[in-house]
Structures are given as structure tokens and as C-alpha cells.
CSV table of C-alpha atoms in Angstrom, one decimal:
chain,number,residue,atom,x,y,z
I,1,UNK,CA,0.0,0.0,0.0
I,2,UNK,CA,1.6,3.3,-0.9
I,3,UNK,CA,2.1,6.0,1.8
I,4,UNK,CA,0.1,8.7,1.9
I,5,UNK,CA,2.6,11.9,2.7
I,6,UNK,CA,0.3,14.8,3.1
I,7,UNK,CA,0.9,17.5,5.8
I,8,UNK,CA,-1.8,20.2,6.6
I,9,UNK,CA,0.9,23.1,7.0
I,10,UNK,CA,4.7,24.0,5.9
I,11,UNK,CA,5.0,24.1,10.0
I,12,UNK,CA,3.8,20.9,10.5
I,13,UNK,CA,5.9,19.8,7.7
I,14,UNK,CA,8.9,21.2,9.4
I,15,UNK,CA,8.3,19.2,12.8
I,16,UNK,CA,11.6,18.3,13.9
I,17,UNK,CA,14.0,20.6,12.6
I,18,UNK,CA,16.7,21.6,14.9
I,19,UNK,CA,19.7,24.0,15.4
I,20,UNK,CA,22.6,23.3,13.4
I,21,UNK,CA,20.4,21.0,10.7
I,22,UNK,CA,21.2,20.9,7.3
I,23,UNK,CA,18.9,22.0,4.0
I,24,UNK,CA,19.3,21.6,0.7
I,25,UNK,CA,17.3,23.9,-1.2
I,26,UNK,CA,15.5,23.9,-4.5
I,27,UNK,CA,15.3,26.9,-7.2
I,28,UNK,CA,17.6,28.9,-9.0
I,29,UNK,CA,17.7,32.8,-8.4
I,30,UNK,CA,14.2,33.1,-7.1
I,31,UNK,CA,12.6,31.2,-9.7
I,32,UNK,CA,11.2,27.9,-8.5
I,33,UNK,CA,12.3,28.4,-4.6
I,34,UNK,CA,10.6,26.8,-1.8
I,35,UNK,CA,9.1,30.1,-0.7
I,36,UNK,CA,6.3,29.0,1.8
I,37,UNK,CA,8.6,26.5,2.9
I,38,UNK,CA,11.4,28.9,3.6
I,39,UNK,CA,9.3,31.3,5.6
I,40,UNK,CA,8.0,27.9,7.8
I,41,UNK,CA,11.9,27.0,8.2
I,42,UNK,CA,12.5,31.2,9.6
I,43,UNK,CA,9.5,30.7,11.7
I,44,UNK,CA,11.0,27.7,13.5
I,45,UNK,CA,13.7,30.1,14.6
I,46,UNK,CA,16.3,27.8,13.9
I,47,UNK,CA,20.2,28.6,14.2
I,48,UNK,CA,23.0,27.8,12.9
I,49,UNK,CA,22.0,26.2,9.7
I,50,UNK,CA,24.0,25.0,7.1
I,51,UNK,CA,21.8,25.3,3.6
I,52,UNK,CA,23.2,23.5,0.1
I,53,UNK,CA,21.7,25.9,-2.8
I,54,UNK,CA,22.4,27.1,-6.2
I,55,UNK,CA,22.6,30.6,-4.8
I,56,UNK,CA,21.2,31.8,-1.3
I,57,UNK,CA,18.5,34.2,-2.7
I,58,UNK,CA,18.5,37.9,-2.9
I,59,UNK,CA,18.5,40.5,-0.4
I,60,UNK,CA,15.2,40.5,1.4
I,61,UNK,CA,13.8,37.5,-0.4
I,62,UNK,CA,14.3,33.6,-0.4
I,63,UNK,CA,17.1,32.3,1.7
I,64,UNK,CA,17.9,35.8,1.6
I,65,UNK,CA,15.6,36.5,4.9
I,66,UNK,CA,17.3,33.7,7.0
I,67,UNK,CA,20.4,35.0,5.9
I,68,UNK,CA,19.6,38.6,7.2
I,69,UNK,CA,18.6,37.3,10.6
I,70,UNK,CA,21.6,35.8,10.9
I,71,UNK,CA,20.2,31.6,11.3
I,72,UNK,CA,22.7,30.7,8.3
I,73,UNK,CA,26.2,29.6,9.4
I,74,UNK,CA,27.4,27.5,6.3
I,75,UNK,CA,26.4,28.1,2.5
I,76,UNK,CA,27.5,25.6,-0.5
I,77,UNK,CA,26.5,27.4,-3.4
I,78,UNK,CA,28.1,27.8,-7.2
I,79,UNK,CA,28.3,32.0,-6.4
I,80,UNK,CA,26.9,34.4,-4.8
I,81,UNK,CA,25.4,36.8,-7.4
I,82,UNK,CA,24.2,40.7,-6.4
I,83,UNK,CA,23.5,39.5,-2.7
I,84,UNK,CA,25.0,42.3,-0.7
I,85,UNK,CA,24.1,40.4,2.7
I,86,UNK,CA,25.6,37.6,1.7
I,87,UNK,CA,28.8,38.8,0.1
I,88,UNK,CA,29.0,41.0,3.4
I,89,UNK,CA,29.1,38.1,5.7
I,90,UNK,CA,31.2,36.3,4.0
I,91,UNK,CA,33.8,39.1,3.8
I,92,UNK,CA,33.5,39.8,7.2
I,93,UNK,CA,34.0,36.3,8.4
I,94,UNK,CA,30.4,36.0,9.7
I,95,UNK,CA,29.9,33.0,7.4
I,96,UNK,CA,31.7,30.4,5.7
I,97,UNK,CA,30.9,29.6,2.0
I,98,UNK,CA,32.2,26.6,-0.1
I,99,UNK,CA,31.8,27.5,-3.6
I,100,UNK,CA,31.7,24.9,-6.1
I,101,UNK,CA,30.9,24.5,-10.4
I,102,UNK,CA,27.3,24.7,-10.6
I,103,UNK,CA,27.5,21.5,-12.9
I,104,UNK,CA,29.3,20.2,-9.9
I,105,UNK,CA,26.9,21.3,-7.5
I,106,UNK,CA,24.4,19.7,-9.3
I,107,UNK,CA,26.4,16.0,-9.5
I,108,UNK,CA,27.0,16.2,-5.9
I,109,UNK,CA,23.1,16.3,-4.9
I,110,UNK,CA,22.3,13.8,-7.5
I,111,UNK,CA,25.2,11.4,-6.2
I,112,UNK,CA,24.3,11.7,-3.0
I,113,UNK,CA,20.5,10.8,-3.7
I,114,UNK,CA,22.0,7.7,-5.7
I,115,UNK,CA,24.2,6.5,-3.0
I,116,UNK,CA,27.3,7.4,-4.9
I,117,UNK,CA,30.0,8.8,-2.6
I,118,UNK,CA,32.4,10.7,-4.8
I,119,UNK,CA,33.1,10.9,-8.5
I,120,UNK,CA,35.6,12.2,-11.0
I,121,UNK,CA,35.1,15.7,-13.0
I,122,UNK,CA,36.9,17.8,-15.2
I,123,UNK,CA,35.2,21.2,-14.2
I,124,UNK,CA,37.9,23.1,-11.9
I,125,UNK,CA,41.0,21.4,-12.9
I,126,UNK,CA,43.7,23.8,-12.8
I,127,UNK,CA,42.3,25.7,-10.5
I,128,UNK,CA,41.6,26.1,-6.8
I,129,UNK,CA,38.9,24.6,-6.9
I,130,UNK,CA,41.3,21.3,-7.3
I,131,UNK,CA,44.4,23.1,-6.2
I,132,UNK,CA,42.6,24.0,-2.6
I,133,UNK,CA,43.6,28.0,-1.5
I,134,UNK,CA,39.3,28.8,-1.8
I,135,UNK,CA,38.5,30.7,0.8
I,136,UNK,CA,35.8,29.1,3.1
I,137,UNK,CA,35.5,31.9,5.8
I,138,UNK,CA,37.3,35.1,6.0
I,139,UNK,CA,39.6,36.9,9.3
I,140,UNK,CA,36.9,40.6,10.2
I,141,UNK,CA,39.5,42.2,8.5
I,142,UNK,CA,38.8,40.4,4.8
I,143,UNK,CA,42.4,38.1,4.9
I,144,UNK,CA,41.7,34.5,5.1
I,145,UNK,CA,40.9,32.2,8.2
I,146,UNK,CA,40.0,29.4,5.9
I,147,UNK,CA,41.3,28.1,3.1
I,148,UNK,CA,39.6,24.8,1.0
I,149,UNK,CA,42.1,21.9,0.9
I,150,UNK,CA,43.3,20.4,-2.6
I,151,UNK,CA,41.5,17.7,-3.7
I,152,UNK,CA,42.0,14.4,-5.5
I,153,UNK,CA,43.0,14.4,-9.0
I,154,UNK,CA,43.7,11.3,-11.3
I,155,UNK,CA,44.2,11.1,-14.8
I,156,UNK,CA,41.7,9.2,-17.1
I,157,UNK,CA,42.7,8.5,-21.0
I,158,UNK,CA,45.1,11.1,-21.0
I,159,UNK,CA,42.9,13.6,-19.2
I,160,UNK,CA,43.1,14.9,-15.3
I,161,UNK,CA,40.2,14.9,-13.4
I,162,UNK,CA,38.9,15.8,-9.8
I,163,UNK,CA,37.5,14.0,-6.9
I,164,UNK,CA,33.9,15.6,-5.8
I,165,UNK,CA,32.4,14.4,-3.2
I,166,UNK,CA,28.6,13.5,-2.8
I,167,UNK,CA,26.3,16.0,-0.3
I,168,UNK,CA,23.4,14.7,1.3
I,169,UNK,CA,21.6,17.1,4.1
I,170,UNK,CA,18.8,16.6,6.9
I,171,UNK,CA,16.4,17.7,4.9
I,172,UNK,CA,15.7,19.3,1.8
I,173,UNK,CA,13.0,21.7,0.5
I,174,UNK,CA,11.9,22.0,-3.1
I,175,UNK,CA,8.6,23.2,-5.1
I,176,UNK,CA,7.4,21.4,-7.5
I,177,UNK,CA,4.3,22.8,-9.6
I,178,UNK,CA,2.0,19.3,-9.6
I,179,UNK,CA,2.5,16.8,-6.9
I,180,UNK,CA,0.5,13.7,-5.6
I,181,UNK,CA,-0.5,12.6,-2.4
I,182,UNK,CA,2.2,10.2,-2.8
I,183,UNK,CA,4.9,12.3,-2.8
I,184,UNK,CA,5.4,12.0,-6.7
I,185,UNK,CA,6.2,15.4,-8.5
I,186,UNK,CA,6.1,17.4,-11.8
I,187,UNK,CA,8.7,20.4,-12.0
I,188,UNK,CA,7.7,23.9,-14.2
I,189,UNK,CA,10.4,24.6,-16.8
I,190,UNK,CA,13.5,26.3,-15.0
I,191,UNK,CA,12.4,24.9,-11.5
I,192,UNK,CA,13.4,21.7,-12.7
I,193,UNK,CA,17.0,22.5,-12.8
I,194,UNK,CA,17.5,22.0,-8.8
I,195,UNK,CA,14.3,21.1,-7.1
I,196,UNK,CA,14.9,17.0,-8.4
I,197,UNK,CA,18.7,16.9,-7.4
I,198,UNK,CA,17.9,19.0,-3.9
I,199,UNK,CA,14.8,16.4,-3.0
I,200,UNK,CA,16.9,13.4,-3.5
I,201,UNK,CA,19.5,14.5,-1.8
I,202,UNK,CA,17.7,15.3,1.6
I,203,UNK,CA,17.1,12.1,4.5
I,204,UNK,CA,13.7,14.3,5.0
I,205,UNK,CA,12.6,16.1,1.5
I,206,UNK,CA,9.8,18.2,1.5
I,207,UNK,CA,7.7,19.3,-1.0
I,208,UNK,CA,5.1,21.8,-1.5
I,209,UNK,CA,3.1,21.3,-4.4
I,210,UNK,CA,1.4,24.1,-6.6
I,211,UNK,CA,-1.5,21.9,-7.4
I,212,UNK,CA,-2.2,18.2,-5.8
I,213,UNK,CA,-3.5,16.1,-8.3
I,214,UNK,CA,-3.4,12.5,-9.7
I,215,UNK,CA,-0.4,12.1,-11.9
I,216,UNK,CA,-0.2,9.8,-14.9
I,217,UNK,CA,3.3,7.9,-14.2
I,218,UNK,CA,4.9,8.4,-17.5
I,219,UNK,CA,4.5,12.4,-16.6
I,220,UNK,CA,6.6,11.9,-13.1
I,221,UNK,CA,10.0,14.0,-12.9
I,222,UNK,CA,10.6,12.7,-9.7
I,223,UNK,CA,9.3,9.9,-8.1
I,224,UNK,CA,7.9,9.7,-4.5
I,225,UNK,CA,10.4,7.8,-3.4
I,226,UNK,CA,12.5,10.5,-2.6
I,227,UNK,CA,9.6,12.7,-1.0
I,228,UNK,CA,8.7,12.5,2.6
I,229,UNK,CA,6.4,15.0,3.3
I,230,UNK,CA,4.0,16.9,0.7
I,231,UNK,CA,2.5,20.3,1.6
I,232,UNK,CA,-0.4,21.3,-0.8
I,233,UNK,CA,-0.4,25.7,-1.4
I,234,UNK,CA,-3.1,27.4,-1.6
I,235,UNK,CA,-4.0,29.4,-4.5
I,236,UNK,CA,-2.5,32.4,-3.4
I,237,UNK,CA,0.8,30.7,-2.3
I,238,UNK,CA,1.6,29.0,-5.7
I,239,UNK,CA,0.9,32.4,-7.5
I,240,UNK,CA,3.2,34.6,-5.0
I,241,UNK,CA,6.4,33.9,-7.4
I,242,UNK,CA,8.9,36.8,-7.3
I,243,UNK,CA,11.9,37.5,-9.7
I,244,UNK,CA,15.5,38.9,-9.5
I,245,UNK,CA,15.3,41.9,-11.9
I,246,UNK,CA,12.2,42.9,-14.3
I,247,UNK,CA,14.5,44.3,-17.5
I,248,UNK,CA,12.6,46.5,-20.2
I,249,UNK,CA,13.9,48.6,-23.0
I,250,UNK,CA,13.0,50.8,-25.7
I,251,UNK,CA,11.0,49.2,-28.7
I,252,UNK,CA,13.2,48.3,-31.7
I,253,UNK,CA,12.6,50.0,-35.4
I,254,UNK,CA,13.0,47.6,-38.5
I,255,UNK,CA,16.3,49.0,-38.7
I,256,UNK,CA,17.5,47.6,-35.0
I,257,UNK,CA,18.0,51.1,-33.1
I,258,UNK,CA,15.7,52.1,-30.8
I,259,UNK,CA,12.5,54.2,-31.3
């Protein structure tokens, strides 16, 4: 008999989170982030958090509010982008950041749903992301506490390649635009770039679902396997979807300059 996973609320969802736990968290920029699910995990007032993330939102918005208050301690994420919270603590030695390739990023989550330790890459050969010298967290005064160490390299048909280790985290929380009862999910577009890697890489995934339906198994991105907990939004929460930047410019004449 299959499981039924459904939780009432994003707080009941979050039952047994803790100081110190690990996330790994779906989206990229803003688009596709857990955002109910983020506010539930601030509400818990948990501290000392370590979150796995393409990025770690914006300034005032996704992982960008537990960041502000200061509940962040350790941040794995392929860069930092026009965070000024985030590139402030990380400067000042208030946080520690492991940067990694975001292709990387993205093997390590996957691996470590798949029960594959560590595996061989090109991406950052060369460089310290191989060589070690990274830094992870920063002296007040901007010089380095903490460096990353080097890593494994071996040479494959003529061609050097680095070690990467697998990450798996306490839990994980993703959105996913359709979702079962079951925990079995569909993933909008761009939102399918981390929400499937970050829900198989948590012991406790949680999803909330945009709309809870009956899915027809050959449309299934991810299967509930992976899913512990399903929270359903409500109409108003799956259409409260912020971007970075809104972009316009001046129409365009036949001849390409602008009007």
C-alpha cells in the first residue's frame, strides 16, 4: 500500500527541525524556490543552519531572509550573485561559503540521492577549486581564516580529473508545480533545474506542491520515493512567485535602433 505523505501546513511539515540541521534547497535565483517552505523553516527560529543551494536568494527575499537574521552559518553554493548580505558576511568572516561549479553542484546532490559517494570531474582542474587555496571563511579584517584543501586528482585516458564528493543534508526543500499525495512530482520549466537533485538528496525532502492532483506515471519528474512529506499551497501561495530583476527597454525599429 503506498504512503500517503500529506501534511496540513509548511510548520507541520517542518516538525523536527533543529539547530545546526542541514537543507538543501531547490530553485535557481528566485525562480522555482521553496518560498512558503522557507518562511515555515524562519518561523521555526532555527540557528545555525547550514543550507546546500544554487545561490542563497536575494537581499530580502528567499534564503535571503534567514540569511539577514543571521540563522545561516554555512552556505554551499556555485556563487553568490548581487547578494550584498551575503557577500557582506562572507567578507566579514560572519559566514563560511564553499563555492563549487554549478555542474558540480548539481552531480554532488544527484550522487548523493543515488548512494554514490564521490566521483571524478573535469570542471575546476587547474584551479583552486582542485588546487585548494578557496577561501571558506574570512579573518573581520577580509584576509583569510580558511582556506579549502586540494583535492583528489587522477588522470583518465590522458585527461586529469577531480575527486567531488557527494552531499546529502537533513532535509531538503523544493517546489514542484503538480504533486500527488504520494509524494510524486512534476517540475515547471527552469524549476526543474535543482528542485529534483535537492529532494533526492535530503534524508527528510519536503515538498510543496502548486496543485495536488493524480499524476499519470509516464509524466513523473521525480518519483515519490524521494519525497517525505507533501504540503499542498493554496492558490494564493503557488501564485506569489517573485523575480530577480524585471528588464525593459525601448522598442526596436525595422532598422535595429531604438524608437
Amino acid at each position: 500500500m503506498r504512503k500517503d505523505k500529506l501534511v496540513a501546513t509548511a510548520g507541520e511539515a517542518l516538525a523536527g527541525v533543529r539547530d545546526g540541521a542541514s537543507f538543501a534547497v531547490g530553485g535557481f535565483g528566485l525562480g522555482g524556490i521553496p518560498n512558503v517552505l522557507i518562511q515555515a523553516l524562519y518561523d521555526t527560529g532555527a540557528q545555525g543552519i547550514a543550507v546546500v543551494s544554487n545561490n542563497c536568494g536575494v537581499d530580502g527575499g528567499g534564503l535571503g531572509i534567514l540569511l539577514s537574521a543571521g540563522r545561516i552559518a554555512r552556505v554551499t553554493a556555485s556563487y553568490i550573485g548581487d547578494n550584498k548580505e551575503f557577500a557582506r558576511q562572507y567578507l566579514a568572516g560572519e559566514l563560511e561559503v564553499e563555492l563549487t561549479p554549478q555542474g558540480s553542484l548539481a552531480e554532488r546532490l544527484r550522487a548523493g540521492g543515488a548512494g554514490i559517494p564521490a566521483f571524478y570531474t573535469p570542471a575546476g582542474v587547474g584551479t583552486p577549486v582542485a588546487d585548494g587555496g578557496l577561501p571558506l571563511r574570512h579573518h573581520p579584517d577580509g584576509s583569510i581564516a580558511q582556506a579549502s584543501p586540494p583535492k583528489e586528482v587522477r588522470e583518465f585516458d590522458g585527461r586529469s580529473y577531480v575527486l567531488e564528493h557527494a552531499i546529502t543534508t537533513d532535509f531538503a526543500l523544493v517546489r514542484a508545480a503538480k504533486g500527488d499525495r504520494y509524494g510524486n512530482l512534476v517540475f515547471n520549466k527552469a524549476a526543474r533545474n535543482f528542485n529534483p537533485l535537492a529532494a533526492m538528496a535530503g534524508r527528510i525532502t519536503i515538498a510543496e506542491v502548486e496543485e495536488l492532483t493524480e499524476l499519470d506515471p509516464d509524466e513523473v519528474h521525480l518519483p515519490g520515493v524521494f519525497v517525505q512529506r507533501v504540503v499542498p499551497l493554496t492558490p494564493e501561495q503557488a501564485a506569489d512567485k517573485a523575480i530577480e530583476k524585471r528588464t525593459t527597454s525601448a522598442p526596436r525599429t525595422a532598422e535595429g535602433s531604438t524608437a
